[in-house]
């Protein structure tokens, strides 16, 4: 039993008008090739990165194993000077390390105060930001964040979804990205925004038997590629080489739809959070009934949700 695999469409660079007319309304991931991204794709060597931003301290994830798991937190947070971090992330074996000589490193840039401030590369890495030309396919007021990412070779991030549309801009190195449609959420064993299925290539099907039903979309990103990830699409990313990337998130719903305390772009819209709280209260109320009644009325509730809220064009 294996998942169906669908290659993500790859398209030559498109204009803003073409993107908004032909690609964006379909709400499907797409790889855009040959985009004008500025000098970053040629300039960003390990030495240049180290010199450009110097020894300012950055908070990083350090993992003794390649597959990082946000649910079990199998990694530690450490702080290093940026130039030291870049050099270490580019190595395979380390002379100096925190956990083991082959530990993996991951930087996900955050705001000055990670709890309150949103990541914006122009503020956190102003010198490097000058080398990047971000595709402006959305209005300036829709911009939410620009997240600078650096990964060791072999590092794999857990499967999760974000509530905003975003571009994953692969500046240097190669990545493999596995994606799942929002409609396949029932097969992904969710805990909040994350899937409990850590190894998407060799899943534990005794523990997660429905996972094979999820349709797997896949693409390989090379330096200069831009992946459009629509909101709510699950994605699992593995860095096949040491690499530098930039995520740009933007708000495509009205601004008031989003949780104002959301600094990472992954808190559910406020209406969705309210609906889930109401559902939890309804389920608590059902507990007052005997089991056969509880089962009967729960099934009726499911039918009503399907009738009122499911899309008909999902198949």
Tab-separated table of C-alpha atoms in Angstrom:
chain	number	residue	atom	x	y	z
A	1	UNK	CA	0.000	0.000	0.000
A	2	UNK	CA	1.555	3.252	-1.108
A	3	UNK	CA	0.335	6.794	-1.395
A	4	UNK	CA	-0.515	8.182	-4.805
A	5	UNK	CA	2.229	10.683	-5.767
A	6	UNK	CA	1.416	13.746	-7.855
A	7	UNK	CA	4.282	15.920	-9.148
A	8	UNK	CA	3.762	19.625	-8.418
A	9	UNK	CA	3.427	21.661	-11.632
A	10	UNK	CA	6.566	23.568	-12.666
A	11	UNK	CA	6.133	26.760	-14.667
A	12	UNK	CA	8.473	29.316	-16.174
A	13	UNK	CA	8.423	32.730	-14.510
A	14	UNK	CA	5.082	34.498	-14.820
A	15	UNK	CA	4.033	38.101	-14.455
A	16	UNK	CA	1.991	39.291	-11.497
A	17	UNK	CA	-1.075	39.484	-13.764
A	18	UNK	CA	-0.602	35.922	-15.022
A	19	UNK	CA	-0.110	34.620	-11.475
A	20	UNK	CA	-3.265	36.309	-10.171
A	21	UNK	CA	-5.345	35.296	-13.191
A	22	UNK	CA	-4.176	31.753	-14.011
A	23	UNK	CA	-2.462	30.259	-10.939
A	24	UNK	CA	-3.688	31.870	-7.743
A	25	UNK	CA	-7.431	31.116	-8.073
A	26	UNK	CA	-6.753	27.366	-8.459
A	27	UNK	CA	-5.354	27.128	-4.891
A	28	UNK	CA	-2.787	24.498	-5.874
A	29	UNK	CA	0.964	24.500	-5.145
A	30	UNK	CA	3.130	25.521	-8.104
A	31	UNK	CA	6.905	25.810	-8.623
A	32	UNK	CA	7.900	28.980	-10.502
A	33	UNK	CA	11.272	28.785	-12.257
A	34	UNK	CA	13.546	31.562	-13.492
A	35	UNK	CA	12.072	34.295	-11.287
A	36	UNK	CA	14.007	37.543	-10.882
A	37	UNK	CA	15.189	37.275	-7.266
A	38	UNK	CA	18.128	39.706	-7.195
A	39	UNK	CA	21.810	39.012	-6.582
A	40	UNK	CA	21.220	36.609	-3.650
A	41	UNK	CA	21.259	33.484	-5.843
A	42	UNK	CA	24.876	34.125	-6.897
A	43	UNK	CA	26.262	36.094	-3.922
A	44	UNK	CA	25.139	34.003	-0.977
A	45	UNK	CA	28.141	31.739	-0.424
A	46	UNK	CA	28.980	30.546	3.089
A	47	UNK	CA	31.798	33.116	3.336
A	48	UNK	CA	29.678	35.996	2.077
A	49	UNK	CA	26.805	35.184	4.447
A	50	UNK	CA	29.216	34.967	7.394
A	51	UNK	CA	30.841	38.321	6.615
A	52	UNK	CA	27.651	40.180	5.664
A	53	UNK	CA	25.865	39.839	9.003
A	54	UNK	CA	28.900	39.146	11.197
A	55	UNK	CA	28.722	37.921	14.778
A	56	UNK	CA	25.246	39.006	15.829
A	57	UNK	CA	23.625	36.302	17.938
A	58	UNK	CA	20.872	34.091	16.516
A	59	UNK	CA	18.637	31.537	18.240
A	60	UNK	CA	18.724	28.206	16.431
A	61	UNK	CA	17.289	24.681	16.612
A	62	UNK	CA	19.891	21.956	17.182
A	63	UNK	CA	18.906	18.334	16.579
A	64	UNK	CA	20.884	15.126	17.075
A	65	UNK	CA	18.644	13.388	14.512
A	66	UNK	CA	17.722	14.523	10.972
A	67	UNK	CA	13.928	14.360	11.495
A	68	UNK	CA	12.835	17.206	13.721
A	69	UNK	CA	9.610	16.623	15.640
A	70	UNK	CA	7.836	19.671	17.025
A	71	UNK	CA	5.354	17.568	19.014
A	72	UNK	CA	7.937	15.577	21.015
A	73	UNK	CA	10.458	18.474	20.840
A	74	UNK	CA	13.404	16.232	19.942
A	75	UNK	CA	15.673	19.260	19.520
A	76	UNK	CA	17.116	22.005	21.708
A	77	UNK	CA	17.316	25.763	21.272
A	78	UNK	CA	20.780	27.275	21.387
A	79	UNK	CA	22.336	30.647	20.593
A	80	UNK	CA	25.374	31.185	18.347
A	81	UNK	CA	26.995	34.130	16.583
A	82	UNK	CA	25.534	34.189	13.044
A	83	UNK	CA	28.916	33.686	11.316
A	84	UNK	CA	29.741	30.668	13.518
A	85	UNK	CA	26.268	29.213	12.953
A	86	UNK	CA	26.534	29.492	9.131
A	87	UNK	CA	29.929	27.773	9.107
A	88	UNK	CA	28.644	24.963	11.338
A	89	UNK	CA	25.416	24.476	9.391
A	90	UNK	CA	27.475	24.059	6.208
A	91	UNK	CA	29.630	21.306	7.790
A	92	UNK	CA	28.707	17.634	7.955
A	93	UNK	CA	30.917	16.745	10.946
A	94	UNK	CA	31.607	19.297	13.680
A	95	UNK	CA	34.702	19.834	15.803
A	96	UNK	CA	32.618	21.973	18.123
A	97	UNK	CA	29.038	20.922	18.886
A	98	UNK	CA	26.228	20.902	21.472
A	99	UNK	CA	24.812	17.353	21.219
A	100	UNK	CA	26.842	15.275	18.751
A	101	UNK	CA	29.454	15.727	16.053
A	102	UNK	CA	26.883	15.159	13.276
A	103	UNK	CA	24.093	17.294	14.780
A	104	UNK	CA	21.836	19.315	12.441
A	105	UNK	CA	21.183	23.051	12.618
A	106	UNK	CA	18.160	25.092	11.631
A	107	UNK	CA	17.548	28.827	11.738
A	108	UNK	CA	14.024	30.199	11.460
A	109	UNK	CA	14.382	33.946	11.885
A	110	UNK	CA	12.116	35.674	14.399
A	111	UNK	CA	11.359	39.266	15.366
A	112	UNK	CA	13.350	41.190	17.992
A	113	UNK	CA	10.924	39.913	20.633
A	114	UNK	CA	9.900	36.471	19.351
A	115	UNK	CA	6.627	36.568	21.309
A	116	UNK	CA	5.465	39.919	19.950
A	117	UNK	CA	7.427	40.853	16.829
A	118	UNK	CA	6.904	39.363	13.387
A	119	UNK	CA	9.893	38.140	11.360
A	120	UNK	CA	10.896	40.693	8.727
A	121	UNK	CA	14.197	40.038	6.999
A	122	UNK	CA	14.628	43.746	6.252
A	123	UNK	CA	14.796	44.399	10.015
A	124	UNK	CA	16.635	41.311	11.252
A	125	UNK	CA	19.093	40.865	8.346
A	126	UNK	CA	19.159	44.285	6.635
A	127	UNK	CA	22.407	43.769	4.702
A	128	UNK	CA	21.345	40.433	3.193
A	129	UNK	CA	17.832	41.771	2.530
A	130	UNK	CA	19.320	44.236	0.038
A	131	UNK	CA	20.355	41.281	-2.165
A	132	UNK	CA	16.798	39.895	-2.430
A	133	UNK	CA	14.039	40.883	-4.809
A	134	UNK	CA	10.805	39.419	-3.449
A	135	UNK	CA	8.142	38.674	-6.107
A	136	UNK	CA	5.460	41.286	-5.396
A	137	UNK	CA	2.394	39.313	-6.377
A	138	UNK	CA	0.286	40.705	-3.540
A	139	UNK	CA	-0.524	44.196	-2.253
A	140	UNK	CA	1.960	45.833	0.134
A	141	UNK	CA	-0.616	46.035	2.933
A	142	UNK	CA	-1.165	42.249	2.666
A	143	UNK	CA	2.476	41.526	3.592
A	144	UNK	CA	2.756	39.630	6.876
A	145	UNK	CA	6.314	38.339	7.284
A	146	UNK	CA	9.555	37.398	5.561
A	147	UNK	CA	11.230	34.489	7.318
A	148	UNK	CA	14.920	33.800	6.698
A	149	UNK	CA	15.784	30.073	6.903
A	150	UNK	CA	19.094	28.211	6.898
A	151	UNK	CA	19.258	24.392	7.174
A	152	UNK	CA	21.950	21.759	7.493
A	153	UNK	CA	22.041	19.087	4.793
A	154	UNK	CA	19.661	16.230	5.595
A	155	UNK	CA	17.455	18.160	8.018
A	156	UNK	CA	13.736	17.360	7.771
A	157	UNK	CA	10.959	19.561	9.179
A	158	UNK	CA	7.690	18.158	10.508
A	159	UNK	CA	4.517	18.223	8.385
A	160	UNK	CA	2.355	21.250	9.183
A	161	UNK	CA	0.047	23.840	7.641
A	162	UNK	CA	0.045	27.648	7.786
A	163	UNK	CA	-3.064	29.813	7.670
A	164	UNK	CA	-1.589	32.302	5.180
A	165	UNK	CA	-0.508	31.963	1.569
A	166	UNK	CA	3.249	31.965	1.131
A	167	UNK	CA	6.162	31.731	-1.251
A	168	UNK	CA	9.070	29.460	-0.333
A	169	UNK	CA	12.006	31.030	-2.164
A	170	UNK	CA	14.943	28.619	-2.426
A	171	UNK	CA	18.001	30.870	-2.718
A	172	UNK	CA	20.810	28.293	-2.483
A	173	UNK	CA	20.889	24.503	-2.094
A	174	UNK	CA	18.223	21.908	-2.868
A	175	UNK	CA	15.073	20.866	-1.033
A	176	UNK	CA	12.454	18.178	-1.414
A	177	UNK	CA	8.968	19.287	-0.453
A	178	UNK	CA	6.081	16.856	0.124
A	179	UNK	CA	2.628	18.457	0.301
A	180	UNK	CA	-0.884	17.295	1.180
A	181	UNK	CA	-4.151	18.983	0.282
A	182	UNK	CA	-6.360	20.448	3.031
A	183	UNK	CA	-9.027	17.921	2.021
A	184	UNK	CA	-6.745	15.096	3.185
A	185	UNK	CA	-6.614	16.408	6.770
A	186	UNK	CA	-8.657	13.367	8.013
A	187	UNK	CA	-5.746	11.070	7.069
A	188	UNK	CA	-2.890	13.087	8.590
A	189	UNK	CA	-3.453	12.470	12.319
A	190	UNK	CA	-3.356	16.108	13.378
A	191	UNK	CA	-2.323	17.668	16.631
A	192	UNK	CA	-3.122	21.355	16.165
A	193	UNK	CA	-1.446	22.540	12.947
A	194	UNK	CA	0.967	19.582	12.838
A	195	UNK	CA	0.799	15.957	11.690
A	196	UNK	CA	1.841	13.198	14.088
A	197	UNK	CA	3.189	11.190	11.127
A	198	UNK	CA	6.851	12.128	11.336
A	199	UNK	CA	8.340	9.891	8.644
A	200	UNK	CA	6.283	10.474	5.493
A	201	UNK	CA	8.499	8.078	3.505
A	202	UNK	CA	8.248	5.131	5.901
A	203	UNK	CA	5.144	5.777	8.009
A	204	UNK	CA	4.106	3.462	10.833
A	205	UNK	CA	0.904	2.137	9.229
A	206	UNK	CA	-0.078	0.138	12.288
A	207	UNK	CA	-0.212	3.391	14.203
A	208	UNK	CA	-1.434	5.557	11.286
A	209	UNK	CA	-3.390	3.228	8.944
A	210	UNK	CA	-5.357	5.989	7.170
A	211	UNK	CA	-2.197	7.851	6.128
A	212	UNK	CA	-1.961	5.858	2.874
A	213	UNK	CA	-5.209	7.490	1.724
A	214	UNK	CA	-3.600	10.945	1.636
A	215	UNK	CA	-2.529	11.988	-1.864
A	216	UNK	CA	1.128	13.004	-1.836
A	217	UNK	CA	2.197	15.998	-3.926
A	218	UNK	CA	5.942	16.360	-4.351
A	219	UNK	CA	8.532	18.684	-5.848
A	220	UNK	CA	12.269	19.254	-5.775
A	221	UNK	CA	13.454	22.842	-5.407
A	222	UNK	CA	16.759	24.068	-6.789
A	223	UNK	CA	18.474	27.401	-6.248
A	224	UNK	CA	16.272	30.151	-7.694
A	225	UNK	CA	12.994	28.177	-7.559
A	226	UNK	CA	9.926	29.658	-5.868
A	227	UNK	CA	7.212	27.360	-4.489
A	228	UNK	CA	3.737	28.832	-3.986
A	229	UNK	CA	2.153	27.113	-0.965
A	230	UNK	CA	-1.536	28.046	-0.601
A	231	UNK	CA	-2.884	28.474	2.925
A	232	UNK	CA	-3.916	25.226	4.681
A	233	UNK	CA	-1.759	23.011	2.430
A	234	UNK	CA	0.356	20.694	4.566
A	235	UNK	CA	4.058	20.593	3.772
A	236	UNK	CA	7.049	18.533	4.857
A	237	UNK	CA	10.473	19.872	3.877
A	238	UNK	CA	13.826	18.088	3.698
A	239	UNK	CA	17.045	19.956	2.888
A	240	UNK	CA	18.967	17.731	0.505
A	241	UNK	CA	21.935	20.116	0.767
A	242	UNK	CA	22.974	22.950	3.059
A	243	UNK	CA	20.721	25.746	1.891
A	244	UNK	CA	19.327	29.192	2.421
A	245	UNK	CA	15.677	30.046	1.810
A	246	UNK	CA	13.193	32.812	2.438
A	247	UNK	CA	9.487	32.407	3.171
A	248	UNK	CA	7.186	35.313	2.439
A	249	UNK	CA	3.710	35.167	3.988
A	250	UNK	CA	0.815	37.418	3.107
A	251	UNK	CA	-2.751	37.892	4.342
A	252	UNK	CA	-5.282	36.922	1.687
A	253	UNK	CA	-8.285	37.073	4.039
A	254	UNK	CA	-9.532	40.382	5.492
A	255	UNK	CA	-7.061	41.551	8.171
A	256	UNK	CA	-9.638	41.160	10.965
A	257	UNK	CA	-9.907	37.400	10.212
A	258	UNK	CA	-6.496	36.753	11.755
A	259	UNK	CA	-5.553	36.392	15.396
A	260	UNK	CA	-3.785	39.617	16.377
A	261	UNK	CA	-1.390	37.741	18.676
A	262	UNK	CA	-0.179	35.513	15.812
A	263	UNK	CA	3.512	36.200	15.196
A	264	UNK	CA	4.207	33.025	13.169
A	265	UNK	CA	1.251	32.916	10.768
A	266	UNK	CA	0.027	29.575	12.084
A	267	UNK	CA	-2.811	30.409	14.489
A	268	UNK	CA	-6.213	29.467	13.122
A	269	UNK	CA	-8.431	32.355	11.973
A	270	UNK	CA	-10.463	33.761	14.861
A	271	UNK	CA	-13.789	32.455	13.460
A	272	UNK	CA	-12.317	28.936	13.138
A	273	UNK	CA	-11.024	29.038	16.724
A	274	UNK	CA	-14.451	30.129	17.980
A	275	UNK	CA	-16.185	27.364	15.991
A	276	UNK	CA	-13.869	24.696	17.458
A	277	UNK	CA	-14.525	25.965	20.989
A	278	UNK	CA	-18.294	25.783	20.359
A	279	UNK	CA	-17.913	22.248	18.989
A	280	UNK	CA	-15.941	21.195	22.068
A	281	UNK	CA	-18.744	22.535	24.260
A	282	UNK	CA	-21.341	20.652	22.184
A	283	UNK	CA	-19.408	17.401	22.540
A	284	UNK	CA	-19.135	17.959	26.287
A	285	UNK	CA	-22.925	18.374	26.405
A	286	UNK	CA	-23.405	15.064	24.550
A	287	UNK	CA	-21.620	13.303	27.412
A	288	UNK	CA	-24.795	13.794	29.483
A	289	UNK	CA	-26.506	11.152	27.298
A	290	UNK	CA	-26.180	7.341	27.423
A	291	UNK	CA	-23.740	5.868	24.900
A	292	UNK	CA	-26.233	4.786	22.203
A	293	UNK	CA	-27.911	8.221	22.234
A	294	UNK	CA	-24.533	9.961	22.220
A	295	UNK	CA	-23.485	7.928	19.175
A	296	UNK	CA	-26.754	8.646	17.340
A	297	UNK	CA	-26.708	12.422	17.894
A	298	UNK	CA	-22.975	12.668	17.164
A	299	UNK	CA	-23.605	11.044	13.755
A	300	UNK	CA	-26.430	13.517	13.133
A	301	UNK	CA	-24.062	16.375	13.980
A	302	UNK	CA	-21.464	15.039	11.549
A	303	UNK	CA	-24.103	14.836	8.790
A	304	UNK	CA	-25.195	18.403	9.481
A	305	UNK	CA	-21.604	19.662	9.337
A	306	UNK	CA	-21.069	17.853	6.021
A	307	UNK	CA	-24.308	19.231	4.608
A	308	UNK	CA	-23.738	22.819	5.745
A	309	UNK	CA	-19.980	23.308	5.506
A	310	UNK	CA	-18.337	20.785	3.156
A	311	UNK	CA	-17.516	21.849	-0.387
A	312	UNK	CA	-19.266	19.944	-3.154
A	313	UNK	CA	-16.449	20.253	-5.701
A	314	UNK	CA	-13.857	18.327	-3.684
A	315	UNK	CA	-14.808	14.917	-4.990
